[in-house]
């Protein structure tokens, strides 16, 4: 009723004006034609002849136009009134809520709400450790030493509730996927969730170059010199590369945000959302699982008690490197259990330090020689002697029976009766893929190799991908596999990122891995390298150019897979230099070791032979039988100076 009255008040003057004009017109017509019959004006109004009838027609048209205009004005006015009425009602309904929020903010002290964890840090507090450890030289100019202003607002209110691309895990595979997503979708919003306090970093230097640094503050700067003398940071990118998680949703051009010190504990696949360890829920459009692995430990150490565990390091993260570096400077003896890649690298690194500090370094493993599960026996024995020259006491065929803490020392008793007394233990006995989310997400775990089973496109579900150590994929040449190396993390993460943006590419890459026993001896491997397989080795005399140091000088990077994975093998030209007969001499300077299965090469190790991985990759991809592997070895030009 109020609306109708308002409209009528606006239209009443127009209606009165129209009726007045009509009455005046009729009177005027009667006066001008008083002597004519009364019916004439009616006839003139209907026929419209020249004279007073034309004026009537004009007045009629004017009345019609005014009526139409009044109707249009009424409709527009009613719609405008309705809009203002809704806005007013919304304002009145929200006013009490705003008032209560303001009063609560002004009255309550800045305490943490009961439903939030008391120790939950703010985003600025979370990211500050990584920023402090990040290299200063690569930091953007706008980053200063002034501490960031910490907002007292609870973290759960600042985190994005939705991430178009959610990456679980903050390692190499996750970072490679983030860069790949942004390359194909420049406006993409990517959120990385990691339980580590650091920004994404590369792991290989933790057991290689960092130990050979002359900088006493290397544990703080995390910068190292490569074998070629060039310096770089362990972090993939400085803090200025990333945006804050709370700014992700409103970022106009997208970006990559890292949420540190948070762990995904539950995954709702149907609802496309995850739950963090602080009960925060984040929804996603597409998700990558790149949770990596967890270092294994010996059961005898786990059962030994808390005192033994305090003196044991499971080497995997930056904090493990810092801890072991500190321990090695304050104890007299360190024992490394494990003869694989990690154990042998750490043994050589600590052995080199022992010559200066007098540290006793012991390495023990159940095999007959270092890397006995990978290298043929003759080369494994040679490697063991090489490790000994680095100042390491090597105990072969050593099976740990028990570990006890006695007089603040660790007593390791072997099954053959030998007893080793040491101050600290480093357990380097392998990696267990992290599949904690498999149960809640309903994802399949491979019973033979471990890890999430994925298809050729690294998909576990229609909008869920897996990359890195946690992915168990099908290799079209070598069957189902799971790989735990840096190059695989880079390439699988990159491919997963491409497929998350619609590429639909299969994973056909043969990833490589490498290990350096100091700056003078190193090897690169590809495919299945298992010492239980038949092998054929072709060796030659090494030169000064055949070392990891020389290889990095040529490639310009210490992380050799960064350059190798970009290369494509062309048709190699074999060397014309005649190759000597394959002999297992005492000094294996450089060479190629072929691993065979059903007379087909399934794995290759390049021993002190570098920048030839595309050729090895092509040989495995071809899958052909070779009558004379000495001729195949010529493709690597190992006999050239």
Coordinates of C-alpha atoms in Angstrom, one line a residue, residues 77-641:
X77 CA 10.2 3.9 -9.9
X78 CA 8.8 0.7 -8.4
X79 CA 12.0 -1.3 -9.4
X80 CA 14.2 1.4 -7.9
X81 CA 12.2 1.4 -4.7
X82 CA 12.4 -2.3 -4.4
X83 CA 16.2 -2.2 -4.8
X84 CA 16.5 0.5 -2.2
X85 CA 14.2 -1.4 0.1
X86 CA 16.3 -4.6 -0.1
X87 CA 19.6 -2.7 0.5
X88 CA 18.0 -1.0 3.5
X89 CA 16.8 -4.2 5.0
X90 CA 20.2 -5.9 4.5
X91 CA 21.9 -2.9 6.2
X92 CA 19.5 -3.2 9.2
X93 CA 20.0 -6.9 9.5
X94 CA 23.8 -6.8 9.5
X95 CA 24.1 -3.8 11.8
X96 CA 23.7 -5.8 15.1
X97 CA 26.4 -8.3 13.9
X98 CA 28.9 -5.6 13.1
X99 CA 28.3 -3.9 16.3
X100 CA 28.8 -7.1 18.3
X101 CA 32.1 -7.9 16.4
X102 CA 33.4 -4.4 17.1
X103 CA 32.5 -4.6 20.8
X104 CA 34.1 -8.0 21.1
X105 CA 37.3 -6.9 19.4
X106 CA 37.6 -3.8 21.7
X107 CA 36.7 -5.7 24.9
X108 CA 38.5 -9.0 24.6
X109 CA 42.3 -9.3 25.2
X110 CA 44.5 -10.6 22.3
X111 CA 44.3 -14.2 23.5
X112 CA 44.2 -17.4 21.3
X113 CA 40.6 -18.7 21.0
X114 CA 39.9 -22.0 22.7
X115 CA 39.2 -23.8 19.4
X116 CA 42.6 -22.9 18.0
X117 CA 45.9 -24.5 19.1
X118 CA 47.7 -22.4 21.6
X119 CA 51.1 -22.6 19.8
X120 CA 49.8 -21.9 16.3
X121 CA 52.1 -19.3 14.9
X122 CA 51.0 -16.7 12.4
X123 CA 51.9 -16.9 8.7
X124 CA 54.7 -14.3 9.2
X125 CA 56.1 -16.3 12.1
X126 CA 55.9 -19.5 10.1
X127 CA 57.8 -18.2 7.1
X128 CA 60.5 -16.3 9.0
X129 CA 62.8 -19.4 9.6
X130 CA 62.9 -20.1 5.9
X131 CA 63.6 -16.5 5.1
X132 CA 66.3 -16.4 7.7
X133 CA 68.0 -19.4 6.2
X134 CA 67.5 -18.3 2.6
X135 CA 70.6 -16.9 0.9
X136 CA 70.9 -13.1 1.4
X137 CA 72.4 -12.5 -2.0
X138 CA 69.4 -13.9 -3.8
X139 CA 66.9 -12.1 -1.7
X140 CA 64.9 -9.4 -3.4
X141 CA 65.9 -5.8 -2.5
X142 CA 62.7 -5.0 -0.8
X143 CA 63.4 -7.7 1.9
X144 CA 65.0 -6.0 4.9
X145 CA 66.2 -7.0 8.3
X146 CA 63.3 -5.4 10.0
X147 CA 61.1 -8.0 11.6
X148 CA 57.7 -8.4 10.0
X149 CA 54.7 -7.1 11.9
X150 CA 52.8 -10.0 13.4
X151 CA 49.1 -9.9 13.1
X152 CA 47.2 -11.1 16.1
X153 CA 44.4 -12.6 14.0
X154 CA 44.3 -16.4 14.3
X155 CA 46.0 -18.2 11.5
X156 CA 42.9 -20.2 10.6
X157 CA 41.1 -17.0 9.6
X158 CA 43.9 -16.0 7.2
X159 CA 44.6 -19.3 5.4
X160 CA 42.9 -19.7 1.9
X161 CA 39.8 -21.8 2.1
X162 CA 40.3 -22.9 -1.5
X163 CA 43.3 -23.6 -3.7
X164 CA 42.8 -24.3 -7.4
X165 CA 46.1 -26.3 -7.3
X166 CA 46.9 -27.9 -4.0
X167 CA 50.4 -29.6 -3.7
X168 CA 50.9 -31.8 -0.6
X169 CA 54.6 -31.9 0.3
X170 CA 57.3 -29.3 -0.1
X171 CA 60.1 -31.2 -1.8
X172 CA 61.6 -31.3 -5.3
X173 CA 58.7 -33.0 -7.0
X174 CA 56.2 -30.5 -5.6
X175 CA 58.3 -27.5 -6.6
X176 CA 58.9 -28.9 -10.1
X177 CA 55.1 -29.3 -10.4
X178 CA 54.4 -25.7 -9.2
X179 CA 56.8 -24.3 -11.8
X180 CA 55.3 -26.5 -14.5
X181 CA 51.7 -25.4 -13.6
X182 CA 52.7 -21.7 -13.7
X183 CA 54.5 -22.1 -17.0
X184 CA 51.3 -23.5 -18.7
X185 CA 48.8 -21.4 -16.7
X186 CA 50.5 -18.1 -15.8
X187 CA 47.6 -17.0 -13.7
X188 CA 47.4 -20.2 -11.7
X189 CA 47.1 -20.1 -7.9
X190 CA 49.2 -22.8 -6.3
X191 CA 49.4 -23.7 -2.6
X192 CA 52.2 -26.0 -1.3
X193 CA 51.5 -27.5 2.1
X194 CA 54.6 -28.9 3.9
X195 CA 55.3 -30.0 7.4
X196 CA 58.8 -28.7 7.2
X197 CA 59.7 -25.1 8.3
X198 CA 61.8 -24.5 5.1
X199 CA 61.0 -23.4 1.6
X200 CA 61.5 -26.0 -1.1
X201 CA 65.1 -27.0 -1.4
X202 CA 67.3 -29.6 -3.1
X203 CA 68.4 -32.6 -1.0
X204 CA 71.5 -34.0 -2.7
X205 CA 73.9 -31.3 -1.4
X206 CA 73.0 -32.3 2.2
X207 CA 75.1 -35.4 1.8
X208 CA 77.5 -34.0 -0.8
X209 CA 78.9 -30.5 -1.4
X210 CA 77.8 -29.0 1.9
X211 CA 80.2 -31.2 3.8
X212 CA 83.1 -30.0 1.8
X213 CA 82.4 -26.3 2.4
X214 CA 85.1 -24.1 4.0
X215 CA 82.5 -21.7 5.4
X216 CA 82.1 -22.2 9.2
X217 CA 78.6 -20.7 8.9
X218 CA 77.5 -23.1 6.2
X219 CA 74.8 -24.6 8.5
X220 CA 73.2 -21.1 8.6
X221 CA 73.7 -19.8 5.1
X222 CA 73.1 -23.2 3.4
X223 CA 75.3 -22.0 0.5
X224 CA 77.9 -24.2 -0.9
X225 CA 80.6 -24.3 -3.6
X226 CA 80.1 -26.8 -6.4
X227 CA 83.0 -28.9 -7.6
X228 CA 83.5 -26.3 -10.3
X229 CA 84.0 -23.6 -7.6
X230 CA 80.7 -21.8 -8.3
X231 CA 78.6 -20.9 -5.3
X232 CA 74.8 -21.4 -5.0
X233 CA 72.1 -21.8 -2.4
X234 CA 70.4 -25.0 -1.4
X235 CA 67.0 -23.4 -2.0
X236 CA 65.4 -23.5 -5.4
X237 CA 64.2 -19.9 -5.1
X238 CA 64.5 -17.0 -2.6
X239 CA 61.6 -16.0 -0.4
X240 CA 60.7 -13.2 -2.8
X241 CA 59.7 -15.8 -5.4
X242 CA 56.6 -16.8 -3.3
X243 CA 53.6 -15.0 -2.1
X244 CA 52.0 -15.3 1.3
X245 CA 49.3 -18.0 1.7
X246 CA 46.8 -15.4 3.0
X247 CA 47.3 -13.4 -0.2
X248 CA 46.8 -16.3 -2.6
X249 CA 43.0 -16.0 -3.1
X250 CA 43.2 -12.3 -3.9
X251 CA 46.3 -12.5 -6.1
X252 CA 45.3 -11.0 -9.4
X253 CA 48.1 -12.7 -11.3
X254 CA 48.1 -15.9 -9.2
X255 CA 51.4 -17.2 -7.7
X256 CA 52.9 -19.9 -5.6
X257 CA 52.4 -19.9 -1.8
X258 CA 54.1 -22.2 0.7
X259 CA 52.3 -23.1 3.9
X260 CA 55.0 -24.3 6.3
X261 CA 54.7 -26.4 9.5
X262 CA 51.3 -27.8 8.4
X263 CA 50.6 -31.4 7.7
X264 CA 47.6 -32.8 5.7
X265 CA 46.2 -35.6 8.0
X266 CA 42.9 -36.3 6.1
X267 CA 41.8 -36.3 2.5
X268 CA 38.2 -36.2 1.4
X269 CA 38.4 -37.3 -2.2
X270 CA 34.6 -37.0 -2.9
X271 CA 34.4 -33.5 -1.3
X272 CA 37.7 -32.4 -2.9
X273 CA 39.1 -31.1 0.3
X274 CA 41.8 -31.9 2.9
X275 CA 42.1 -31.4 6.6
X276 CA 45.3 -30.1 8.2
X277 CA 46.7 -31.1 11.6
X278 CA 45.1 -27.9 13.1
X279 CA 41.7 -28.9 11.8
X280 CA 41.8 -26.3 9.0
X281 CA 40.0 -27.4 5.9
X282 CA 41.1 -26.4 2.4
X283 CA 39.2 -27.4 -0.8
X284 CA 40.9 -27.9 -4.1
X285 CA 40.2 -28.3 -7.8
X286 CA 43.3 -30.5 -8.5
X287 CA 45.7 -32.0 -6.1
X288 CA 49.2 -33.5 -6.2
X289 CA 50.5 -35.9 -3.6
X290 CA 54.3 -35.5 -3.3
X291 CA 54.9 -36.6 0.3
X292 CA 58.2 -38.3 -0.4
X293 CA 59.5 -40.8 2.0
X294 CA 60.5 -41.4 5.7
X295 CA 63.9 -42.7 6.6
X296 CA 63.9 -46.3 7.8
X297 CA 65.4 -47.3 11.1
X298 CA 66.7 -50.6 12.4
X299 CA 64.3 -52.4 14.7
X300 CA 67.1 -53.2 17.1
X301 CA 67.6 -49.4 17.5
X302 CA 63.9 -48.6 17.9
X303 CA 63.6 -51.3 20.6
X304 CA 66.8 -50.1 22.4
X305 CA 65.1 -47.3 24.2
X306 CA 65.1 -43.5 24.3
X307 CA 68.7 -43.1 25.3
X308 CA 69.8 -44.9 22.1
X309 CA 67.4 -43.0 19.9
X310 CA 68.7 -39.6 21.3
X311 CA 72.1 -40.6 19.9
X312 CA 70.8 -41.8 16.5
X313 CA 70.3 -39.7 13.4
X314 CA 68.0 -40.6 10.6
X315 CA 69.4 -38.4 7.8
X316 CA 66.9 -36.7 5.5
X317 CA 66.2 -33.0 6.1
X318 CA 68.0 -29.8 6.7
X319 CA 67.7 -30.1 10.4
X320 CA 69.4 -33.6 10.2
X321 CA 72.3 -32.0 8.4
X322 CA 72.6 -29.3 11.0
X323 CA 72.3 -31.8 13.8
X324 CA 74.9 -34.2 12.4
X325 CA 77.3 -31.4 11.6
X326 CA 77.1 -30.2 15.3
X327 CA 77.5 -33.8 16.6
X328 CA 80.5 -34.5 14.4
X329 CA 82.3 -31.5 15.9
X330 CA 81.6 -32.4 19.5
X331 CA 82.1 -36.2 19.7
X332 CA 85.0 -38.5 19.1
X333 CA 83.3 -41.3 17.2
X334 CA 80.5 -41.6 14.6
X335 CA 79.2 -44.9 13.2
X336 CA 77.3 -45.1 9.9
X337 CA 75.1 -48.1 9.4
X338 CA 74.4 -48.7 5.7
X339 CA 76.5 -49.2 2.6
X340 CA 74.3 -47.6 0.0
X341 CA 74.4 -44.2 -1.7
X342 CA 73.7 -42.1 1.3
X343 CA 75.8 -44.1 3.8
X344 CA 78.8 -44.1 1.5
X345 CA 78.5 -40.4 0.7
X346 CA 78.3 -39.5 4.4
X347 CA 81.2 -41.8 5.3
X348 CA 83.4 -40.1 2.7
X349 CA 82.3 -36.6 3.8
X350 CA 82.9 -37.3 7.5
X351 CA 86.1 -39.2 6.8
X352 CA 87.5 -36.2 5.0
X353 CA 86.7 -34.1 8.1
X354 CA 88.3 -36.7 10.4
X355 CA 91.8 -35.9 9.1
X356 CA 91.5 -32.5 10.6
X357 CA 89.6 -33.1 13.8
X358 CA 90.6 -36.6 14.7
X359 CA 87.0 -37.8 14.5
X360 CA 86.8 -41.6 14.2
X361 CA 84.4 -42.6 11.4
X362 CA 83.1 -46.2 11.2
X363 CA 80.9 -47.6 8.4
X364 CA 79.3 -51.0 8.7
X365 CA 76.9 -52.9 6.4
X366 CA 75.9 -56.5 5.7
X367 CA 77.2 -56.6 2.1
X368 CA 80.7 -57.5 1.1
X369 CA 81.5 -54.0 -0.1
X370 CA 80.2 -50.5 -0.5
X371 CA 77.1 -50.3 -2.7
X372 CA 77.2 -54.0 -2.9
X373 CA 73.5 -54.1 -4.0
X374 CA 74.3 -51.9 -7.0
X375 CA 77.8 -52.4 -8.2
X376 CA 79.4 -55.6 -9.4
X377 CA 81.5 -57.3 -6.8
X378 CA 84.9 -56.3 -8.2
X379 CA 83.9 -52.6 -8.5
X380 CA 82.2 -52.7 -5.0
X381 CA 85.5 -53.9 -3.5
X382 CA 87.4 -51.2 -5.3
X383 CA 85.0 -48.6 -4.0
X384 CA 85.4 -49.9 -0.5
X385 CA 89.2 -49.4 -0.7
X386 CA 88.5 -45.9 -2.0
X387 CA 86.3 -45.1 1.0
X388 CA 89.0 -46.4 3.4
X389 CA 91.5 -44.0 1.9
X390 CA 89.2 -41.2 2.9
X391 CA 89.8 -42.1 6.6
X392 CA 86.9 -44.4 7.2
X393 CA 87.1 -47.7 9.1
X394 CA 84.9 -50.1 7.0
X395 CA 83.3 -53.2 8.6
X396 CA 81.8 -55.5 5.9
X397 CA 79.3 -58.4 6.4
X398 CA 78.2 -56.7 9.6
X399 CA 74.7 -57.6 10.9
X400 CA 73.6 -55.6 13.9
X401 CA 72.3 -57.8 16.7
X402 CA 71.8 -55.3 19.5
X403 CA 72.5 -51.7 20.5
X404 CA 72.9 -50.5 24.1
X405 CA 73.7 -47.3 25.9
X406 CA 76.4 -47.8 28.5
X407 CA 78.4 -45.1 30.3
X408 CA 77.1 -42.5 27.8
X409 CA 78.5 -44.6 24.9
X410 CA 76.7 -46.7 22.4
X411 CA 77.7 -50.4 22.3
X412 CA 76.8 -52.1 19.0
X413 CA 77.0 -55.8 19.1
X414 CA 77.1 -57.7 15.8
X415 CA 75.8 -61.2 15.1
X416 CA 79.3 -62.6 14.5
X417 CA 80.4 -61.4 18.0
X418 CA 82.2 -58.2 17.1
X419 CA 81.5 -55.2 19.3
X420 CA 81.8 -51.6 18.3
X421 CA 81.7 -48.7 20.8
X422 CA 80.8 -45.3 19.4
X423 CA 79.3 -41.9 20.5
X424 CA 76.7 -41.5 17.8
X425 CA 74.9 -43.6 15.1
X426 CA 73.7 -42.5 11.7
X427 CA 71.2 -45.0 10.3
X428 CA 71.2 -44.9 6.4
X429 CA 69.3 -48.0 5.7
X430 CA 66.8 -46.9 3.1
X431 CA 63.5 -45.0 2.7
X432 CA 59.9 -45.8 3.3
X433 CA 57.4 -44.1 1.0
X434 CA 55.0 -41.9 2.9
X435 CA 51.5 -43.2 2.2
X436 CA 49.7 -41.9 5.3
X437 CA 46.9 -40.4 3.2
X438 CA 46.1 -43.7 1.4
X439 CA 43.5 -44.9 3.9
X440 CA 41.5 -41.7 4.2
X441 CA 41.7 -41.0 0.4
X442 CA 41.0 -44.6 -0.6
X443 CA 44.1 -44.8 -2.8
X444 CA 45.8 -48.0 -3.8
X445 CA 49.3 -48.8 -2.4
X446 CA 51.5 -51.2 -4.3
X447 CA 52.2 -54.3 -2.2
X448 CA 55.6 -55.0 -3.9
X449 CA 57.3 -51.7 -4.3
X450 CA 55.3 -49.5 -1.9
X451 CA 54.0 -46.1 -2.8
X452 CA 50.7 -45.0 -4.5
X453 CA 49.9 -46.9 -7.6
X454 CA 49.4 -44.5 -10.5
X455 CA 48.7 -44.8 -14.2
X456 CA 50.9 -43.7 -17.1
X457 CA 49.9 -40.1 -16.6
X458 CA 50.8 -40.3 -12.8
X459 CA 47.1 -40.2 -11.9
X460 CA 45.7 -41.9 -8.8
X461 CA 42.2 -40.5 -9.4
X462 CA 40.7 -38.2 -12.0
X463 CA 41.8 -35.0 -10.2
X464 CA 44.7 -36.5 -8.0
X465 CA 48.2 -37.0 -9.2
X466 CA 51.3 -38.5 -7.4
X467 CA 55.0 -37.7 -8.1
X468 CA 58.4 -38.3 -6.7
X469 CA 59.4 -41.0 -4.2
X470 CA 55.8 -41.8 -3.3
X471 CA 54.7 -42.7 -6.8
X472 CA 54.7 -46.3 -8.0
X473 CA 54.4 -46.0 -11.8
X474 CA 54.5 -48.4 -14.8
X475 CA 57.6 -48.2 -16.9
X476 CA 56.7 -49.4 -20.5
X477 CA 60.3 -50.8 -20.8
X478 CA 61.1 -52.0 -17.4
X479 CA 57.8 -52.7 -15.8
X480 CA 56.3 -51.3 -12.6
X481 CA 58.8 -49.3 -10.5
X482 CA 59.3 -46.8 -7.8
X483 CA 62.3 -44.5 -7.9
X484 CA 63.9 -42.6 -5.1
X485 CA 66.2 -40.1 -6.8
X486 CA 66.4 -36.4 -7.5
X487 CA 66.1 -36.6 -11.3
X488 CA 62.9 -38.7 -11.0
X489 CA 61.4 -36.2 -8.6
X490 CA 62.2 -33.3 -11.0
X491 CA 60.8 -35.0 -14.1
X492 CA 57.8 -36.7 -12.6
X493 CA 56.8 -33.5 -10.8
X494 CA 57.2 -31.5 -14.0
X495 CA 55.0 -34.0 -15.9
X496 CA 52.4 -34.2 -13.1
X497 CA 52.2 -30.4 -13.2
X498 CA 51.7 -30.4 -17.0
X499 CA 49.0 -33.1 -16.7
X500 CA 47.2 -31.1 -14.0
X501 CA 46.8 -28.3 -16.6
X502 CA 45.4 -30.7 -19.2
X503 CA 48.5 -32.0 -21.1
X504 CA 47.6 -35.7 -20.7
X505 CA 51.2 -36.9 -21.3
X506 CA 52.4 -40.4 -20.3
X507 CA 55.5 -40.8 -18.2
X508 CA 58.1 -42.4 -20.5
X509 CA 61.2 -40.8 -19.0
X510 CA 64.1 -43.0 -17.9
X511 CA 65.3 -41.1 -14.9
X512 CA 68.9 -41.1 -13.8
X513 CA 70.7 -40.8 -10.5
X514 CA 74.2 -40.0 -9.5
X515 CA 76.5 -40.3 -6.5
X516 CA 79.9 -38.7 -5.7
X517 CA 82.5 -40.1 -3.4
X518 CA 84.2 -36.7 -3.1
X519 CA 85.4 -34.5 -6.0
X520 CA 87.4 -37.2 -7.7
X521 CA 85.1 -40.2 -8.0
X522 CA 81.5 -40.2 -9.2
X523 CA 79.1 -42.2 -11.2
X524 CA 75.8 -41.7 -13.0
X525 CA 73.2 -44.5 -13.4
X526 CA 70.0 -45.2 -15.3
X527 CA 67.5 -48.0 -15.4
X528 CA 67.7 -51.2 -13.3
X529 CA 71.1 -51.4 -11.7
X530 CA 71.1 -54.5 -9.5
X531 CA 74.2 -56.4 -8.7
X532 CA 72.3 -59.7 -8.9
X533 CA 71.9 -59.2 -12.7
X534 CA 74.6 -60.2 -15.2
X535 CA 76.9 -57.3 -16.0
X536 CA 79.5 -56.4 -18.6
X537 CA 82.0 -53.7 -17.8
X538 CA 84.3 -51.8 -20.2
X539 CA 86.9 -49.6 -18.7
X540 CA 89.6 -47.2 -19.8
X541 CA 92.4 -45.1 -18.3
X542 CA 91.0 -41.9 -16.7
X543 CA 92.3 -38.4 -17.3
X544 CA 92.1 -35.2 -15.3
X545 CA 88.8 -34.4 -17.1
X546 CA 87.2 -37.6 -15.8
X547 CA 86.0 -36.4 -12.4
X548 CA 82.9 -34.9 -10.9
X549 CA 84.7 -31.6 -10.6
X550 CA 85.5 -31.5 -14.3
X551 CA 82.0 -32.5 -15.2
X552 CA 80.4 -29.6 -13.3
X553 CA 82.9 -27.2 -14.8
X554 CA 81.6 -28.3 -18.2
X555 CA 77.9 -28.4 -17.4
X556 CA 77.9 -25.4 -15.1
X557 CA 75.8 -27.1 -12.4
X558 CA 76.4 -29.4 -9.5
X559 CA 73.0 -30.9 -9.8
X560 CA 73.8 -32.8 -13.0
X561 CA 70.3 -34.0 -13.7
X562 CA 69.2 -30.3 -14.2
X563 CA 71.1 -30.3 -17.5
X564 CA 70.9 -34.0 -18.4
X565 CA 67.2 -34.3 -18.4
X566 CA 66.9 -31.5 -20.9
X567 CA 69.1 -33.2 -23.4
X568 CA 67.9 -35.5 -26.2
X569 CA 70.1 -38.2 -27.5
X570 CA 71.0 -37.9 -31.2
X571 CA 72.4 -40.7 -33.3
X572 CA 75.7 -41.1 -31.6
X573 CA 78.9 -41.6 -33.6
X574 CA 81.1 -44.4 -32.2
X575 CA 84.7 -43.6 -31.6
X576 CA 87.2 -45.1 -34.1
X577 CA 89.7 -45.7 -31.3
X578 CA 90.0 -49.5 -30.8
X579 CA 88.8 -50.6 -27.4
X580 CA 91.0 -52.9 -25.3
X581 CA 89.6 -56.1 -23.9
X582 CA 87.5 -55.6 -20.8
X583 CA 89.8 -56.4 -17.9
X584 CA 89.1 -56.0 -14.2
X585 CA 92.2 -54.2 -13.1
X586 CA 92.9 -52.8 -9.7
X587 CA 92.3 -49.2 -10.9
X588 CA 89.0 -48.6 -12.6
X589 CA 89.6 -45.0 -13.8
X590 CA 86.5 -44.7 -16.0
X591 CA 84.1 -47.0 -17.8
X592 CA 80.6 -48.3 -18.6
X593 CA 78.9 -51.1 -16.8
X594 CA 75.9 -52.7 -18.6
X595 CA 73.2 -54.6 -16.7
X596 CA 71.5 -57.3 -18.7
X597 CA 68.1 -59.1 -18.4
X598 CA 67.3 -61.7 -21.1
X599 CA 70.3 -60.4 -23.1
X600 CA 68.8 -56.9 -23.2
X601 CA 70.4 -53.9 -21.5
X602 CA 68.1 -52.7 -18.7
X603 CA 70.6 -50.6 -16.8
X604 CA 73.8 -48.7 -17.3
X605 CA 76.3 -47.1 -14.9
X606 CA 78.7 -44.5 -16.2
X607 CA 81.8 -44.6 -14.0
X608 CA 83.6 -41.3 -14.1
X609 CA 82.0 -40.7 -17.5
X610 CA 79.8 -37.6 -17.5
X611 CA 77.5 -35.8 -19.9
X612 CA 76.6 -39.0 -21.8
X613 CA 73.3 -39.9 -20.1
X614 CA 71.1 -39.2 -23.2
X615 CA 73.0 -41.9 -25.1
X616 CA 72.5 -44.4 -22.2
X617 CA 68.8 -43.5 -22.1
X618 CA 68.4 -44.2 -25.8
X619 CA 70.1 -47.6 -25.5
X620 CA 67.6 -48.7 -22.8
X621 CA 64.7 -47.2 -24.7
X622 CA 65.6 -49.2 -27.9
X623 CA 65.6 -52.4 -25.9
X624 CA 67.7 -54.3 -28.5
X625 CA 70.1 -57.2 -28.0
X626 CA 73.8 -56.5 -28.6
X627 CA 76.3 -59.1 -29.7
X628 CA 79.3 -57.1 -28.6
X629 CA 78.9 -54.6 -25.8
X630 CA 82.5 -53.4 -26.4
X631 CA 81.2 -51.8 -29.6
X632 CA 78.3 -50.2 -27.7
X633 CA 80.8 -48.8 -25.2
X634 CA 82.4 -46.9 -28.0
X635 CA 79.3 -44.7 -28.3
X636 CA 80.4 -43.1 -25.0
X637 CA 83.9 -42.3 -26.3
X638 CA 85.5 -43.6 -23.2
X639 CA 88.8 -44.3 -25.0
X640 CA 89.3 -40.8 -26.1
X641 CA 91.6 -38.5 -24.1

